Every structure is written in structure tokens, then in C-alpha cells.
Tab-separated table of C-alpha atoms in Angstrom:
chain	number	residue	atom	x	y	z
A	1	MET	CA	17.968	-11.693	14.939
A	2	ILE	CA	15.534	-8.852	14.470
A	3	PRO	CA	12.868	-8.454	17.200
A	4	LEU	CA	9.266	-8.665	16.058
A	5	SER	CA	8.510	-5.262	17.594
A	6	TRP	CA	10.720	-3.576	14.982
A	7	TYR	CA	8.484	-4.874	12.207
A	8	VAL	CA	5.385	-3.778	14.120
A	9	LEU	CA	6.809	-0.287	14.571
A	10	LEU	CA	7.773	-0.049	10.884
A	11	SER	CA	4.279	-1.089	9.888
A	12	ALA	CA	2.741	1.400	12.336
A	13	ALA	CA	4.845	4.212	10.872
A	14	LEU	CA	3.834	3.288	7.327
A	15	PHE	CA	0.163	3.053	8.306
A	16	THR	CA	0.259	6.432	10.050
A	17	ILE	CA	1.837	8.061	7.002
A	18	GLY	CA	-0.945	6.544	4.890
A	19	VAL	CA	-3.652	7.889	7.205
A	20	VAL	CA	-2.125	11.376	7.152
A	21	GLY	CA	-1.885	11.231	3.365
A	22	VAL	CA	-5.541	10.251	2.965
A	23	LEU	CA	-6.748	12.977	5.302
A	24	THR	CA	-4.587	15.851	4.099
A	25	ARG	CA	-4.016	15.651	0.354
A	26	ARG	CA	-6.381	17.176	-2.198
A	27	ASN	CA	-5.236	15.188	-5.216
A	28	VAL	CA	-7.271	12.009	-5.545
A	29	PHE	CA	-4.291	10.082	-6.992
A	30	ILE	CA	-2.226	10.684	-3.876
A	31	ILE	CA	-5.182	9.622	-1.727
A	32	LEU	CA	-5.363	6.309	-3.590
A	33	MET	CA	-1.607	5.832	-3.215
A	34	SER	CA	-1.939	6.471	0.525
A	35	ILE	CA	-4.510	3.669	0.664
A	36	GLU	CA	-1.933	1.423	-1.010
A	37	LEU	CA	0.565	2.486	1.668
A	38	MET	CA	-1.849	1.354	4.385
A	39	LEU	CA	-2.415	-1.992	2.640
A	40	ASN	CA	1.342	-2.477	2.487
A	41	ALA	CA	1.662	-1.741	6.186
A	42	ALA	CA	-0.874	-4.481	6.851
A	43	ASN	CA	1.090	-6.810	4.562
A	44	ILE	CA	4.315	-6.238	6.493
A	45	ASN	CA	2.499	-7.048	9.732
A	46	LEU	CA	0.948	-10.215	8.291
A	47	VAL	CA	4.245	-11.538	6.929
A	48	ALA	CA	6.106	-10.676	10.149
A	49	PHE	CA	3.580	-12.443	12.372
A	50	SER	CA	3.488	-15.386	9.968
A	51	HIS	CA	7.269	-15.673	10.266
A	52	TYR	CA	7.380	-15.462	14.042
A	53	LEU	CA	4.374	-17.763	14.603
A	54	GLN	CA	5.738	-20.315	12.080
A	55	ASN	CA	2.399	-20.395	10.316
A	56	LEU	CA	1.853	-19.840	6.597
A	57	THR	CA	-1.668	-18.384	6.890
A	58	GLY	CA	-0.367	-14.831	7.043
A	59	GLN	CA	1.442	-15.190	3.741
A	60	ILE	CA	-1.704	-16.553	2.078
A	61	PHE	CA	-3.644	-13.564	3.340
A	62	VAL	CA	-1.041	-11.261	1.814
A	63	ILE	CA	-1.788	-12.843	-1.566
A	64	PHE	CA	-5.484	-12.048	-1.069
A	65	VAL	CA	-4.684	-8.487	0.005
A	66	ILE	CA	-2.656	-7.959	-3.169
A	67	THR	CA	-5.540	-9.346	-5.259
A	68	VAL	CA	-8.026	-6.983	-3.651
A	69	ALA	CA	-5.605	-4.067	-4.070
A	70	ALA	CA	-5.322	-4.797	-7.790
A	71	ALA	CA	-9.098	-4.916	-8.278
A	72	GLU	CA	-9.542	-1.779	-6.180
A	73	ALA	CA	-6.919	0.116	-8.170
A	74	ALA	CA	-8.575	-0.809	-11.470
A	75	VAL	CA	-12.061	0.280	-10.388
A	76	ALA	CA	-10.846	3.424	-8.613
A	77	LEU	CA	-8.780	4.571	-11.571
A	78	ALA	CA	-11.761	4.047	-13.874
A	79	LEU	CA	-13.843	6.196	-11.505
A	80	ILE	CA	-11.147	8.886	-11.526
A	81	ILE	CA	-11.055	8.927	-15.326
A	82	LEU	CA	-14.845	9.299	-15.350
A	83	LEU	CA	-14.775	12.102	-12.764
A	84	ALA	CA	-11.973	13.935	-14.519
A	85	ARG	CA	-13.813	13.654	-17.830
A	86	ASN	CA	-17.072	14.970	-16.378
A	87	ARG	CA	-15.838	17.565	-13.885
A	88	GLY	CA	-12.465	18.523	-15.333
A	89	THR	CA	-10.594	18.279	-12.025
A	90	VAL	CA	-8.900	15.688	-9.809
A	91	TYR	CA	-9.141	17.602	-6.510
A	92	VAL	CA	-11.495	16.057	-3.989
A	93	ASP	CA	-12.685	19.367	-2.518
A	94	GLU	CA	-13.971	20.441	-5.940
A	95	PHE	CA	-16.249	17.406	-6.271
A	96	ASN	CA	-19.483	18.845	-4.899
A	97	ILE	CA	-22.036	17.117	-7.145
A	98	MET	CA	-23.902	15.653	-4.185
A	99	LYS	CA	-24.031	18.927	-2.262
A	100	GLY	CA	-27.578	20.115	-1.649
B	1	MET	CA	23.866	-8.116	13.493
B	2	ILE	CA	24.118	-7.800	9.722
B	3	ASN	CA	20.392	-8.599	9.516
B	4	GLN	CA	19.611	-5.732	11.860
B	5	ILE	CA	21.663	-3.276	9.817
B	6	VAL	CA	19.939	-4.413	6.614
B	7	PHE	CA	16.536	-4.101	8.296
B	8	LEU	CA	17.311	-0.596	9.539
B	9	TYR	CA	18.352	0.448	6.034
B	10	PHE	CA	15.121	-0.945	4.552
B	11	ALA	CA	12.994	0.672	7.275
B	12	ALA	CA	14.666	4.068	6.858
B	13	VAL	CA	14.183	4.056	3.079
B	14	ILE	CA	10.567	2.845	3.432
B	15	VAL	CA	9.594	5.608	5.866
B	16	LEU	CA	11.473	8.294	3.944
B	17	SER	CA	10.005	7.371	0.572
B	18	ALA	CA	6.512	7.089	2.094
B	19	VAL	CA	6.806	10.634	3.421
B	20	LEU	CA	8.080	11.823	0.048
B	21	THR	CA	5.212	9.990	-1.682
B	22	ILE	CA	2.538	11.892	0.195
B	23	THR	CA	4.269	15.279	0.050
B	24	ARG	CA	5.347	15.706	-3.593
B	25	ARG	CA	3.411	18.155	-5.774
B	26	ASN	CA	3.765	16.185	-8.991
B	27	PRO	CA	1.862	12.850	-8.903
B	28	VAL	CA	4.435	11.294	-11.268
B	29	HIS	CA	7.167	11.886	-8.671
B	30	SER	CA	4.890	10.341	-6.042
B	31	VAL	CA	4.462	7.211	-8.153
B	32	LEU	CA	8.228	6.911	-8.622
B	33	PHE	CA	8.879	7.219	-4.872
B	34	MET	CA	6.185	4.582	-4.370
B	35	LEU	CA	8.157	2.301	-6.709
B	36	LEU	CA	11.227	2.722	-4.481
B	37	LEU	CA	9.042	1.924	-1.460
B	38	PHE	CA	7.738	-1.297	-3.023
B	39	PHE	CA	11.245	-2.495	-3.841
B	40	HIS	CA	12.303	-2.020	-0.229
B	41	ILE	CA	9.162	-3.724	1.105
B	42	ALA	CA	10.105	-6.686	-1.081
B	43	GLY	CA	13.494	-6.591	0.659
B	44	VAL	CA	11.769	-6.744	4.048
B	45	PHE	CA	9.818	-9.783	2.823
B	46	VAL	CA	13.083	-11.484	1.869
B	47	LEU	CA	14.378	-10.810	5.402
B	48	LEU	CA	11.245	-12.578	6.690
B	49	ASN	CA	11.873	-15.705	4.550
B	50	ALA	CA	8.963	-14.906	2.227
B	51	GLU	CA	10.776	-14.997	-1.108
B	52	PHE	CA	7.661	-15.833	-3.129
B	53	LEU	CA	5.804	-12.846	-1.694
B	54	ALA	CA	8.787	-10.627	-2.466
B	55	ALA	CA	8.559	-11.713	-6.103
B	56	VAL	CA	4.776	-11.181	-6.102
B	57	GLN	CA	5.258	-7.755	-4.568
B	58	LEU	CA	7.622	-6.753	-7.362
B	59	ILE	CA	5.669	-8.344	-10.223
B	60	VAL	CA	2.104	-7.459	-9.213
B	61	TYR	CA	2.470	-4.287	-7.155
B	62	ALA	CA	5.419	-2.597	-8.808
B	63	GLY	CA	4.939	-4.127	-12.226
B	64	ALA	CA	1.168	-3.974	-12.689
B	65	ILE	CA	-0.650	-1.751	-10.185
B	66	LEU	CA	1.901	1.038	-10.120
B	67	ILE	CA	2.219	1.117	-13.898
B	68	LEU	CA	-1.585	1.422	-14.078
B	69	TYR	CA	-1.358	4.443	-11.764
B	70	LEU	CA	1.416	5.909	-13.887
B	71	PHE	CA	-0.634	5.455	-17.069
B	72	VAL	CA	-3.668	7.206	-15.617
B	73	VAL	CA	-1.615	10.031	-14.086
B	74	MET	CA	0.025	10.672	-17.430
B	75	LEU	CA	-3.260	10.221	-19.333
B	76	LEU	CA	-5.019	12.962	-17.393
B	77	ASN	CA	-3.345	16.308	-17.479
B	78	VAL	CA	-2.744	17.083	-13.819
B	79	ASP	CA	0.036	19.662	-13.756
B	80	ARG	CA	-2.328	22.382	-12.546
B	81	GLU	CA	-1.289	21.547	-8.980
B	82	SER	CA	1.883	23.583	-9.406
B	83	LYS	CA	-0.277	26.641	-8.748
B	84	SER	CA	-2.849	25.469	-6.200
B	85	ASP	CA	-2.499	24.014	-2.703
B	86	ARG	CA	-1.269	20.495	-2.086
B	87	ALA	CA	-3.098	19.848	1.184
B	88	ASN	CA	-6.351	21.029	2.683
B	89	ARG	CA	-6.326	23.673	5.392
B	90	PHE	CA	-6.466	21.217	8.322
B	91	TRP	CA	-3.111	19.558	7.607
B	92	PRO	CA	-1.152	20.627	10.726
B	93	TRP	CA	-3.861	19.198	12.982
B	94	ILE	CA	-3.992	15.973	10.976
B	95	VAL	CA	-0.210	15.545	11.123
B	96	ALA	CA	-0.340	16.015	14.903
B	97	PHE	CA	-3.157	13.458	15.021
B	98	GLY	CA	-0.989	11.008	13.051
B	99	LEU	CA	1.899	11.510	15.464
B	100	VAL	CA	-0.475	10.754	18.342
B	101	ILE	CA	-1.600	7.514	16.644
B	102	PHE	CA	2.010	6.459	16.103
B	103	ALA	CA	2.924	7.299	19.712
B	104	GLU	CA	0.013	5.221	20.971
B	105	ILE	CA	1.025	2.186	18.896
B	106	GLY	CA	4.631	2.684	20.023
B	107	LEU	CA	3.506	2.759	23.649
B	108	LEU	CA	1.540	-0.467	23.168
B	109	VAL	CA	4.544	-2.147	21.532
B	110	ALA	CA	6.857	-0.941	24.290
B	111	ARG	CA	4.577	-2.331	26.989
B	112	GLY	CA	3.955	-5.678	25.299
B	113	SER	CA	6.257	-8.667	25.052
B	114	PHE	CA	7.370	-9.718	21.583
B	115	PRO	CA	9.526	-12.665	20.568
B	116	LEU	CA	13.113	-11.891	19.657
B	117	GLU	CA	13.734	-14.929	17.494
B	118	GLY	CA	11.889	-15.910	14.343
B	119	GLY	CA	11.358	-19.488	13.282
B	120	GLN	CA	12.391	-20.885	9.949
B	121	ILE	CA	8.972	-21.585	8.468
B	122	MET	CA	10.235	-22.953	5.238
B	123	ASN	CA	13.336	-25.031	5.513
B	124	LYS	CA	12.747	-26.815	2.210
B	125	THR	CA	10.819	-24.831	-0.382
B	126	GLY	CA	8.339	-22.247	0.742
B	127	ILE	CA	6.418	-22.041	-2.519
B	128	LYS	CA	5.387	-25.685	-2.334
B	129	GLU	CA	3.901	-25.375	1.153
B	130	LEU	CA	2.211	-22.114	0.192
B	131	GLY	CA	0.667	-23.660	-2.916
B	132	ILE	CA	-0.582	-26.739	-1.067
B	133	ASP	CA	-2.228	-24.558	1.596
B	134	LEU	CA	-3.702	-22.211	-0.998
B	135	TYR	CA	-5.304	-24.963	-3.072
B	136	THR	CA	-6.587	-27.136	-0.222
B	137	LYS	CA	-7.341	-25.209	2.953
B	138	TYR	CA	-8.025	-21.845	1.312
B	139	LEU	CA	-9.642	-22.995	-1.935
B	140	VAL	CA	-12.953	-21.153	-1.411
B	141	PRO	CA	-11.313	-17.781	-0.589
B	142	PHE	CA	-9.084	-18.317	-3.623
B	143	GLU	CA	-12.130	-18.715	-5.890
B	144	ILE	CA	-13.777	-15.671	-4.292
B	145	ALA	CA	-10.610	-13.697	-5.024
B	146	SER	CA	-10.916	-14.643	-8.690
B	147	VAL	CA	-14.531	-13.416	-8.682
B	148	ILE	CA	-13.312	-10.121	-7.162
B	149	LEU	CA	-10.803	-9.776	-9.987
B	150	LEU	CA	-13.579	-10.411	-12.533
B	151	VAL	CA	-15.715	-7.722	-10.889
B	152	GLY	CA	-12.777	-5.322	-11.053
B	153	LEU	CA	-12.262	-6.083	-14.746
B	154	VAL	CA	-15.912	-5.686	-15.740
B	155	GLY	CA	-16.384	-2.638	-13.512
B	156	ALA	CA	-13.375	-0.819	-14.937
B	157	VAL	CA	-14.489	-1.455	-18.523
B	158	MET	CA	-18.091	-0.433	-17.806
B	159	LEU	CA	-17.092	2.760	-15.993
B	160	ALA	CA	-14.468	3.985	-18.413
B	161	LYS	CA	-16.380	3.387	-21.649
B	162	LYS	CA	-18.012	6.279	-23.477
B	163	LYS	CA	-21.758	6.768	-23.148
B	164	ASN	CA	-22.613	7.212	-26.823
B	165	ASP	CA	-22.161	3.623	-28.065
């Protein structure tokens, strides 16, 4: 059988890659995809703990996480379309509307 | 033994395609590597006896969310990145910071005690148990999730519509 710690390490690696992607990239699409990577890391952890604890609650929470990810993607992509239409760019360091 | 080999294959492809996702210049390539990642995460779910979630992962994540990303990436013309920088100027520090985070979690995992054997949660049909739990114990969160989806729908339409009508 596979030890639980392997799943935890896989999820930690995926989460770390997501954090690095959010903090380094300039393209707002890649930043959103990195957020999806972090949500997926959390999903792997939830399903793994649900399997090893013999409790279905983790799997139900994964369904909720996927729901929230879908709603978040829809709203965020609408915001990106709006920003790209108004500012003509998708790079986060060129969005300085709020700068005093 | 065979399970461990399959898990290591899935883990290697997941980490590799995640790194490729956040390093490619072209966002379309990133989305396609993300698709590969989602397929392998569904494989990990199958290894964990969560077949329904594997199907949901493929249908909702790969089939709906990722296609939405692909539509928007192709809708906006974003091939200007071939000339400008991919990352901001702090990226070496942030990568080192990420390695430190991963080392800390690895240290915690190495010092803790984790079970080696998983239980068979669903010996009959997993979907039935999941559905009964979802519609009895977690009915209120389920309804709240539907409200969140409605907010997402209305918000996306309101934001993306033109001002002049």
C-alpha cells in the first residue's frame, strides 16, 4: 500500500508550485491557473485523508471546492475580459489604476 | 508494489506538468499542460477509491473550467508575451522561498507518524453513500453552494456585458 505521507508530500509540492506561480508570473491567466493548482493540492489532501480516516466528509468537501473553483473562474475571467478591454493588457504590473 | 509504481508515475507527471504550466510563455500551452495535470490528478483519485470524484474532476475541471480558460485566452490576443518578460524581477528569491516552504512541510511530514494502510471506505458503491451524506448531513452547505454558483453566473454576465445598453 501507499503511505499517506506520499500523498501529503505530493500535495505540498503542488501547493508550493502554485504559490511560486502566483508570486512570480506577470500574466494574469497564469496567476489564475496557479490558484487552481493550489485548490487541486488541497483536493488531493482532502481525498487522501478521507481515504485513510475511512470518512466520506473529505470527498464531500472536494465537491464544494470544485463548485467554488468553477464560480471563481467564471467571475475572474469576466474581470480579466473587462480589464483587457479597458486597459489593453493582461500583465498585472501594468494595472496601476489605483496608484495615487 | 504495483500501486506504488502507479502512484510514483502519477506524482512525477503531476509535478512536472505543474512546473511546465507556470513556466511556459504561451498561455495556451499552459492550459494544455494543466489538462494533462488534471487527468493525472483524476488517476490519483482512482488510486484513493474515489471514482466519482475522478469523474467529476474530468467532467467539471477538465471539461468545463479549463475550456472556459482556453476560450478566454484565445479570445483575448495575448501573444505579446513573446517579447516581454515572463516573471517579475523577484523570481529567484520567490523560488528559493518556495523551496523553503516545501522543505518545511517535508520536515514536518518526516517527523510525524502517518498510517501506512488505507481503509476501504466504499466496499459496495461509493456514489450511493456520498449522495446520502450530501443530501442529508450536508444539505445546507449544498444549497449555499448552489447560491454561490448563481452569484458566479450573474456576476460574470454583469461584468462582461457592454456599458452602452
